[in-house]
Amino acid sequence: QTIRNELISVLVQNQPHYLSGEEISRKVGCSRAAIWKHIEELRQQGYEIEAQPRNGYRLVYRPDRVAPEELSPHLQTKSFGRHLRYEYSTPSTQILAHQWAREGAPEGAVVIAEEQVEGRGRMGRLWHSPPQTGIWMSLILRPPISLPEASQLTLLASVGVHRGIERVTGLPVQIKWPNDLMIQGKKVCGILTELRGEQDRIHYIIVGIGINVNTTGDHWPTELRSIATSLAIELGGTIHRATLIAAILEELEDFYQNYLQYGFPAIQKKWEQAAGMLGKTITAHTHQVAITGVAECLNEHGALLIRTERGMVPVYSADIDWH
Ligand code: BTX
């Protein structure tokens, strides 16, 4: 696997030029016969690699997969994504991540799938995750924080994903409290944070991230078409998912390190800059009531403060409508 990853990375770096078999075997650190065998296997997986007797090999096309050998050459993180579980199809990456976390997965471990057949949102809702079109991944974290602080991780994740998407696509993404990323008022990404722990100690947190990347309207059921969008729809062209995942994991790791070192205020500022709803009149539908007022800012726990006629109200969990 490591040799395969190295080989892909060497071919990608050298694209669109040829590289001789000798040079590849020196860079990758194995024999020319072994290189040839790996190249054959890559071709079977859909890679197009041109070979010329005099010039060597050249990568012409690589399939858009999010398998470890596609992802690793792009990753520049210390721990995020360094332990990776990949499935083509799974009910939900959250379920696999919970299992893995219980078995002792290290912090930063990631479960990723091409397709989820029962992808989940909050409160038992479904997350539509058609094959090879999006990023459906779950990140395992073990922060030394207490239960009430856990919702800060959802906000941290929004900021990290926001930054990663903007860096790769340049698209104007806005964060909608607590867990959505929107483009022009349509949902492009949802974040689901689940955890196991006791009041004063968290065993682990699973941050589930779903991003519509190369999805088109026909992938969605009718009811989603008016409320969902994808990066490809907004950009007018497809995006290499592995590149985007790597950028997002880098940003997440960066923000997470900052959070562990300096606490929530570091995240809070970034969040407020990227939130599209501050200063606007909104209605927050909690389990019990609907609260209408102006979205002011976050408090130090990550709750949204809404200025109402009766004063400032903190909201910890709700669905938001904008006016
Ligand atoms: P949410 O409860 O805020 O949003 C779910 C709602 O969003 C659905 O009821 C539907 O209206 C709408 N929706 C469903 N699918 C999509 C979609 N693909 N794009 C836009 N809108 C949609 C949001 O929950 C949290 C979603 C987390 C998904 C990740 S994917 C990796 C991980 N595994 C898993 O099962 N869930 C998480």
CSV table of C-alpha atoms and ligand atoms in Angstrom, one decimal:
chain,number,residue,atom,x,y,z
A,1,GLN,CA,0.0,0.0,0.0
A,2,THR,CA,2.8,2.5,0.9
A,3,ILE,CA,4.6,1.7,-2.4
A,4,ARG,CA,1.3,2.2,-4.3
A,5,ASN,CA,0.7,5.6,-2.5
A,6,GLU,CA,4.3,6.7,-3.3
A,7,LEU,CA,3.9,5.7,-6.9
A,8,ILE,CA,0.7,7.7,-7.3
A,9,SER,CA,2.2,10.6,-5.6
A,10,VAL,CA,5.3,10.6,-7.9
A,11,LEU,CA,3.1,10.3,-11.0
A,12,VAL,CA,0.8,13.1,-9.9
A,13,GLN,CA,3.6,15.4,-9.1
A,14,ASN,CA,5.2,14.8,-12.5
A,15,GLN,CA,2.0,15.2,-14.4
A,16,PRO,CA,1.7,15.8,-17.5
A,17,HIS,CA,5.3,14.7,-18.1
A,18,TYR,CA,6.9,11.3,-18.6
A,19,LEU,CA,9.2,9.8,-16.0
A,20,SER,CA,11.5,6.9,-16.7
A,21,GLY,CA,11.0,3.6,-15.0
A,22,GLU,CA,14.4,3.9,-13.5
A,23,GLU,CA,13.7,7.3,-12.0
A,24,ILE,CA,10.4,6.1,-10.6
A,25,SER,CA,11.9,3.1,-9.0
A,26,ARG,CA,14.6,5.3,-7.4
A,27,LYS,CA,12.0,7.7,-6.0
A,28,VAL,CA,9.7,5.0,-4.8
A,29,GLY,CA,12.4,2.8,-3.6
A,30,CYS,CA,11.6,-0.5,-5.2
A,31,SER,CA,12.6,-2.5,-8.4
A,32,ARG,CA,11.4,-1.7,-11.9
A,33,ALA,CA,9.6,-5.0,-12.1
A,34,ALA,CA,7.6,-4.1,-8.9
A,35,ILE,CA,6.8,-0.7,-10.4
A,36,TRP,CA,5.5,-2.3,-13.5
A,37,LYS,CA,3.3,-4.7,-11.4
A,38,HIS,CA,1.8,-1.8,-9.4
A,39,ILE,CA,1.2,0.2,-12.6
A,40,GLU,CA,-0.8,-2.7,-14.0
A,41,GLU,CA,-2.9,-2.9,-10.8
A,42,LEU,CA,-3.6,0.9,-10.9
A,43,ARG,CA,-4.7,0.5,-14.5
A,44,GLN,CA,-7.2,-2.1,-13.4
A,45,GLN,CA,-8.6,0.4,-10.9
A,46,GLY,CA,-9.3,2.9,-13.7
A,47,TYR,CA,-6.1,4.8,-13.8
A,48,GLU,CA,-4.8,5.6,-17.3
A,49,ILE,CA,-1.1,5.5,-17.4
A,50,GLU,CA,0.7,5.9,-20.7
A,51,ALA,CA,3.9,4.0,-21.2
A,52,GLN,CA,6.5,4.7,-23.9
A,53,PRO,CA,9.7,2.6,-24.2
A,54,ARG,CA,12.0,5.6,-24.4
A,55,ASN,CA,10.3,8.1,-22.1
A,56,GLY,CA,8.8,6.0,-19.4
A,57,TYR,CA,5.4,6.5,-17.7
A,58,ARG,CA,2.9,9.4,-17.6
A,59,LEU,CA,-0.3,9.7,-15.7
A,60,VAL,CA,-3.2,10.7,-18.1
A,61,TYR,CA,-6.3,10.1,-16.0
A,62,ARG,CA,-7.0,9.1,-12.4
A,63,PRO,CA,-10.4,8.1,-11.3
A,64,ASP,CA,-12.2,10.3,-8.7
A,65,ARG,CA,-12.1,8.0,-5.7
A,66,VAL,CA,-11.6,8.8,-2.1
A,67,ALA,CA,-9.7,5.6,-1.3
A,68,PRO,CA,-6.6,5.8,0.9
A,69,GLU,CA,-4.2,5.5,-2.0
A,70,GLU,CA,-5.9,8.5,-3.6
A,71,LEU,CA,-6.0,10.5,-0.5
A,72,SER,CA,-2.6,9.9,1.1
A,73,PRO,CA,-0.5,11.7,-1.5
A,74,HIS,CA,-2.5,14.9,-0.8
A,75,LEU,CA,-2.5,14.7,3.0
A,76,GLN,CA,-0.2,17.1,4.9
A,77,THR,CA,-1.7,16.6,8.3
A,78,LYS,CA,0.0,15.2,11.4
A,79,SER,CA,-2.8,12.9,12.6
A,80,PHE,CA,-6.1,13.8,11.0
A,81,GLY,CA,-6.8,11.2,8.3
A,82,ARG,CA,-3.5,9.3,9.0
A,83,HIS,CA,-5.6,6.3,10.2
A,84,LEU,CA,-8.2,5.8,7.5
A,85,ARG,CA,-11.0,3.3,7.0
A,86,TYR,CA,-12.5,3.2,3.5
A,87,GLU,CA,-15.7,1.5,2.3
A,88,TYR,CA,-17.3,1.7,-1.0
A,89,SER,CA,-20.8,1.5,0.4
A,90,THR,CA,-22.0,1.5,4.0
A,91,PRO,CA,-25.2,2.4,5.9
A,92,SER,CA,-23.5,5.3,7.6
A,93,THR,CA,-19.8,6.3,8.3
A,94,GLN,CA,-21.0,7.4,11.8
A,95,ILE,CA,-21.9,3.7,12.7
A,96,LEU,CA,-18.4,2.5,11.7
A,97,ALA,CA,-16.7,5.4,13.5
A,98,HIS,CA,-18.6,4.6,16.7
A,99,GLN,CA,-17.5,1.0,16.5
A,100,TRP,CA,-13.9,1.9,15.7
A,101,ALA,CA,-13.8,4.5,18.5
A,102,ARG,CA,-15.0,1.9,21.0
A,103,GLU,CA,-12.3,-0.4,19.9
A,104,GLY,CA,-9.7,2.3,20.6
A,105,ALA,CA,-9.2,4.2,17.3
A,106,PRO,CA,-6.7,7.0,17.8
A,107,GLU,CA,-7.6,10.7,17.6
A,108,GLY,CA,-7.8,11.9,14.1
A,109,ALA,CA,-8.9,8.6,12.6
A,110,VAL,CA,-11.3,9.0,9.7
A,111,VAL,CA,-14.0,6.7,8.2
A,112,ILE,CA,-14.9,7.5,4.6
A,113,ALA,CA,-17.3,6.0,2.1
A,114,GLU,CA,-18.2,6.5,-1.6
A,115,GLU,CA,-21.8,5.9,-0.7
A,116,GLN,CA,-24.1,5.8,2.4
A,117,VAL,CA,-27.4,4.0,2.1
A,118,GLU,CA,-28.7,5.2,5.4
A,119,GLY,CA,-26.7,8.4,5.9
A,120,ARG,CA,-28.1,10.3,8.9
A,121,GLY,CA,-28.8,13.9,9.9
A,122,ARG,CA,-29.9,15.2,13.2
A,123,MET,CA,-32.9,14.0,15.1
A,124,GLY,CA,-33.4,10.8,13.0
A,125,ARG,CA,-33.4,12.7,9.7
A,126,LEU,CA,-31.8,11.2,6.6
A,127,TRP,CA,-28.8,12.5,4.8
A,128,HIS,CA,-28.8,11.7,1.1
A,129,SER,CA,-25.4,10.3,0.1
A,130,PRO,CA,-25.3,9.0,-3.5
A,131,PRO,CA,-22.2,7.1,-4.7
A,132,GLN,CA,-19.0,8.9,-5.7
A,133,THR,CA,-20.6,12.3,-5.7
A,134,GLY,CA,-19.8,13.7,-2.3
A,135,ILE,CA,-17.7,13.6,0.8
A,136,TRP,CA,-19.2,11.4,3.5
A,137,MET,CA,-16.8,11.1,6.3
A,138,SER,CA,-16.6,10.8,10.1
A,139,LEU,CA,-13.7,12.1,12.2
A,140,ILE,CA,-12.9,10.7,15.6
A,141,LEU,CA,-11.7,13.1,18.3
A,142,ARG,CA,-10.9,12.7,21.9
A,143,PRO,CA,-10.7,16.3,23.3
A,144,PRO,CA,-10.1,16.8,27.0
A,145,ILE,CA,-13.3,18.8,27.5
A,146,SER,CA,-16.6,18.4,29.4
A,147,LEU,CA,-20.0,17.4,28.0
A,148,PRO,CA,-21.4,21.0,27.9
A,149,GLU,CA,-18.5,22.1,25.8
A,150,ALA,CA,-19.0,19.4,23.1
A,151,SER,CA,-21.2,21.6,20.9
A,152,GLN,CA,-18.2,23.8,20.3
A,153,LEU,CA,-16.8,21.0,18.2
A,154,THR,CA,-19.7,21.4,15.7
A,155,LEU,CA,-18.8,25.0,15.4
A,156,LEU,CA,-15.1,24.2,15.0
A,157,ALA,CA,-15.9,21.7,12.3
A,158,SER,CA,-18.1,24.3,10.4
A,159,VAL,CA,-15.2,26.8,10.5
A,160,GLY,CA,-12.7,24.2,9.3
A,161,VAL,CA,-14.8,22.8,6.5
A,162,HIS,CA,-15.8,26.4,5.5
A,163,ARG,CA,-12.1,27.3,5.2
A,164,GLY,CA,-11.2,24.1,3.3
A,165,ILE,CA,-14.0,24.6,0.7
A,166,GLU,CA,-13.2,28.3,0.2
A,167,ARG,CA,-9.5,27.5,-0.2
A,168,VAL,CA,-10.1,24.9,-2.9
A,169,THR,CA,-13.1,26.4,-4.7
A,170,GLY,CA,-13.1,30.1,-3.9
A,171,LEU,CA,-16.9,29.8,-3.6
A,172,PRO,CA,-18.7,32.2,-1.1
A,173,VAL,CA,-19.9,29.8,1.6
A,174,GLN,CA,-21.8,30.9,4.7
A,175,ILE,CA,-22.2,29.1,7.9
A,176,LYS,CA,-25.7,28.7,9.2
A,177,TRP,CA,-25.9,27.9,13.0
A,178,PRO,CA,-25.5,25.3,14.2
A,179,ASN,CA,-24.4,22.8,11.6
A,180,ASP,CA,-25.0,23.8,8.0
A,181,LEU,CA,-22.9,25.4,5.3
A,182,MET,CA,-24.9,27.2,2.7
A,183,ILE,CA,-24.3,28.8,-0.8
A,184,GLN,CA,-26.9,31.3,-1.9
A,185,GLY,CA,-29.3,30.1,0.7
A,186,LYS,CA,-29.0,26.4,-0.3
A,187,LYS,CA,-27.5,23.6,1.8
A,188,VAL,CA,-24.2,22.3,0.5
A,189,CYS,CA,-22.9,20.6,3.7
A,190,GLY,CA,-24.3,19.3,6.9
A,191,ILE,CA,-22.3,18.4,10.1
A,192,LEU,CA,-23.5,15.9,12.7
A,193,THR,CA,-21.7,15.7,16.0
A,194,GLU,CA,-22.2,12.6,18.2
A,195,LEU,CA,-20.5,11.6,21.4
A,196,ARG,CA,-20.0,9.2,24.2
A,197,GLY,CA,-19.0,10.4,27.6
A,198,GLU,CA,-20.0,11.5,31.1
A,199,GLN,CA,-20.7,14.9,32.5
A,200,ASP,CA,-17.1,15.8,33.2
A,201,ARG,CA,-15.3,13.7,30.7
A,202,ILE,CA,-15.8,12.9,27.0
A,203,HIS,CA,-14.7,9.4,25.8
A,204,TYR,CA,-14.9,10.4,22.1
A,205,ILE,CA,-16.7,12.7,19.7
A,206,ILE,CA,-17.5,11.7,16.1
A,207,VAL,CA,-17.8,14.6,13.8
A,208,GLY,CA,-19.8,13.5,10.7
A,209,ILE,CA,-19.3,15.7,7.6
A,210,GLY,CA,-21.5,15.4,4.5
A,211,ILE,CA,-20.6,17.6,1.5
A,212,ASN,CA,-22.4,17.6,-1.8
A,213,VAL,CA,-19.4,17.9,-4.2
A,214,ASN,CA,-20.1,16.7,-7.7
A,215,THR,CA,-23.8,16.0,-7.1
A,216,THR,CA,-26.2,17.1,-9.8
A,217,GLY,CA,-29.9,17.7,-9.5
A,218,ASP,CA,-30.8,14.2,-10.8
A,219,HIS,CA,-29.1,12.6,-7.9
A,220,TRP,CA,-31.6,14.1,-5.5
A,221,PRO,CA,-35.2,13.3,-4.7
A,222,THR,CA,-37.6,16.2,-5.8
A,223,GLU,CA,-38.0,17.6,-2.2
A,224,LEU,CA,-34.2,18.2,-2.0
A,225,ARG,CA,-33.8,20.0,-5.3
A,226,SER,CA,-35.0,23.4,-4.1
A,227,ILE,CA,-33.1,23.3,-0.8
A,228,ALA,CA,-29.8,21.6,-1.7
A,229,THR,CA,-26.9,22.6,-3.9
A,230,SER,CA,-23.4,21.1,-4.6
A,231,LEU,CA,-20.0,22.7,-5.2
A,232,ALA,CA,-20.1,21.5,-8.8
A,233,ILE,CA,-23.4,23.1,-9.5
A,234,GLU,CA,-22.2,26.4,-8.0
A,235,LEU,CA,-18.8,26.2,-9.7
A,236,GLY,CA,-20.0,24.9,-13.1
A,237,GLY,CA,-17.4,22.1,-13.1
A,238,THR,CA,-16.4,19.0,-11.1
A,239,ILE,CA,-13.9,18.9,-8.2
A,240,HIS,CA,-11.3,16.3,-7.3
A,241,ARG,CA,-12.7,15.1,-4.0
A,242,ALA,CA,-9.4,13.7,-2.5
A,243,THR,CA,-7.8,17.2,-2.9
A,244,LEU,CA,-10.7,18.8,-1.1
A,245,ILE,CA,-10.7,16.2,1.7
A,246,ALA,CA,-7.0,16.8,2.3
A,247,ALA,CA,-7.5,20.6,2.5
A,248,ILE,CA,-10.5,20.2,4.9
A,249,LEU,CA,-8.6,17.8,7.2
A,250,GLU,CA,-5.6,20.2,7.2
A,251,GLU,CA,-7.9,23.1,8.2
A,252,LEU,CA,-9.7,21.0,10.8
A,253,GLU,CA,-6.4,19.9,12.4
A,254,ASP,CA,-5.2,23.5,12.5
A,255,PHE,CA,-8.3,24.8,14.2
A,256,TYR,CA,-8.4,21.8,16.5
A,257,GLN,CA,-4.8,22.5,17.7
A,258,ASN,CA,-5.7,26.1,18.2
A,259,TYR,CA,-8.8,25.2,20.2
A,260,LEU,CA,-6.9,22.8,22.4
A,261,GLN,CA,-4.3,25.5,23.1
A,262,TYR,CA,-6.3,28.7,23.3
A,263,GLY,CA,-9.9,27.5,23.9
A,264,PHE,CA,-13.1,28.4,22.2
A,265,PRO,CA,-12.5,32.2,21.6
A,266,ALA,CA,-10.1,31.4,18.8
A,267,ILE,CA,-12.9,29.5,17.0
A,268,GLN,CA,-15.7,31.9,18.0
A,269,LYS,CA,-14.2,34.9,16.1
A,270,LYS,CA,-13.6,32.9,12.9
A,271,TRP,CA,-17.1,31.5,13.2
A,272,GLU,CA,-18.7,34.9,13.5
A,273,GLN,CA,-16.8,36.2,10.5
A,274,ALA,CA,-18.1,33.3,8.3
A,275,ALA,CA,-21.7,33.3,9.6
A,276,GLY,CA,-24.2,34.7,7.2
A,277,MET,CA,-26.9,35.2,9.7
A,278,LEU,CA,-25.6,37.6,12.4
A,279,GLY,CA,-27.5,40.8,12.5
A,280,LYS,CA,-30.5,39.3,10.7
A,281,THR,CA,-33.9,38.5,12.0
A,282,ILE,CA,-34.4,34.7,12.4
A,283,THR,CA,-36.7,32.2,14.0
A,284,ALA,CA,-35.2,29.4,16.0
A,285,HIS,CA,-37.4,26.3,16.3
A,286,THR,CA,-36.4,24.4,19.5
A,287,HIS,CA,-38.1,21.3,20.7
A,288,GLN,CA,-40.5,23.3,22.7
A,289,VAL,CA,-40.8,26.8,21.2
A,290,ALA,CA,-40.2,29.1,18.3
A,291,ILE,CA,-38.0,32.2,19.2
A,292,THR,CA,-37.9,35.1,16.8
A,293,GLY,CA,-35.3,37.9,17.1
A,294,VAL,CA,-32.0,39.2,15.8
A,295,ALA,CA,-29.1,36.7,15.7
A,296,GLU,CA,-26.4,38.6,17.7
A,297,CYS,CA,-23.4,36.4,18.4
A,298,LEU,CA,-22.2,33.2,20.1
A,299,ASN,CA,-21.7,33.0,23.8
A,300,GLU,CA,-18.6,31.4,25.3
A,301,HIS,CA,-20.2,27.9,25.2
A,302,GLY,CA,-21.2,28.1,21.5
A,303,ALA,CA,-24.9,28.9,22.1
A,304,LEU,CA,-26.5,31.3,19.7
A,305,LEU,CA,-27.6,34.6,21.4
A,306,ILE,CA,-30.9,35.9,20.0
A,307,ARG,CA,-32.0,39.5,20.9
A,308,THR,CA,-35.7,39.4,21.4
A,309,GLU,CA,-38.2,41.9,22.8
A,310,ARG,CA,-37.8,40.2,26.2
A,311,GLY,CA,-34.0,40.4,26.2
A,312,MET,CA,-31.2,38.2,25.1
A,313,VAL,CA,-32.0,34.4,24.8
A,314,PRO,CA,-29.4,31.7,24.4
A,315,VAL,CA,-30.3,28.8,22.1
A,316,TYR,CA,-28.4,25.6,22.4
A,317,SER,CA,-30.2,23.4,19.9
A,318,ALA,CA,-32.7,24.4,17.2
A,319,ASP,CA,-33.5,24.7,13.5
A,320,ILE,CA,-33.2,28.2,12.1
A,321,ASP,CA,-35.3,30.0,9.6
A,322,TRP,CA,-34.0,33.3,8.1
A,323,HIS,CA,-36.3,36.2,7.3
B,1,BTX,P1,-29.7,17.9,9.4
B,1,BTX,O1,-30.7,17.2,10.3
B,1,BTX,O2,-29.4,19.4,9.8
B,1,BTX,O3,-30.2,17.9,7.9
B,1,BTX,C1,-31.0,16.8,7.4
B,1,BTX,C2,-32.0,17.5,6.4
B,1,BTX,O4,-31.2,18.0,5.3
B,1,BTX,C3,-32.9,16.4,5.8
B,1,BTX,O5,-34.1,16.3,6.5
B,1,BTX,C4,-33.1,17.0,4.3
B,1,BTX,O6,-34.1,17.9,4.4
B,1,BTX,C5,-31.8,17.7,4.0
B,1,BTX,N1,-30.9,16.9,3.3
B,1,BTX,C6,-30.8,15.5,3.3
B,1,BTX,N2,-29.7,15.1,2.5
B,1,BTX,C7,-29.2,16.3,2.0
B,1,BTX,C8,-28.1,16.6,1.1
B,1,BTX,N3,-27.3,15.6,0.6
B,1,BTX,N4,-27.8,17.9,0.8
B,1,BTX,C9,-28.6,18.9,1.4
B,1,BTX,N5,-29.6,18.7,2.2
B,1,BTX,C10,-29.9,17.4,2.5
B,1,BTX,C11,-27.3,17.5,8.8
B,1,BTX,O7,-28.4,17.1,9.4
B,1,BTX,C12,-26.1,16.6,9.1
B,1,BTX,C13,-25.7,15.7,8.0
B,1,BTX,C14,-24.5,14.9,8.3
B,1,BTX,C15,-24.1,13.9,7.3
B,1,BTX,C16,-22.8,13.2,7.5
B,1,BTX,S1,-22.2,12.3,6.1
B,1,BTX,C17,-21.0,11.5,7.0
B,1,BTX,C18,-21.7,11.2,8.4
B,1,BTX,N6,-22.4,9.9,8.3
B,1,BTX,C19,-23.7,10.1,8.5
B,1,BTX,O8,-24.5,9.1,8.4
B,1,BTX,N7,-24.0,11.4,8.7
B,1,BTX,C20,-22.8,12.2,8.7
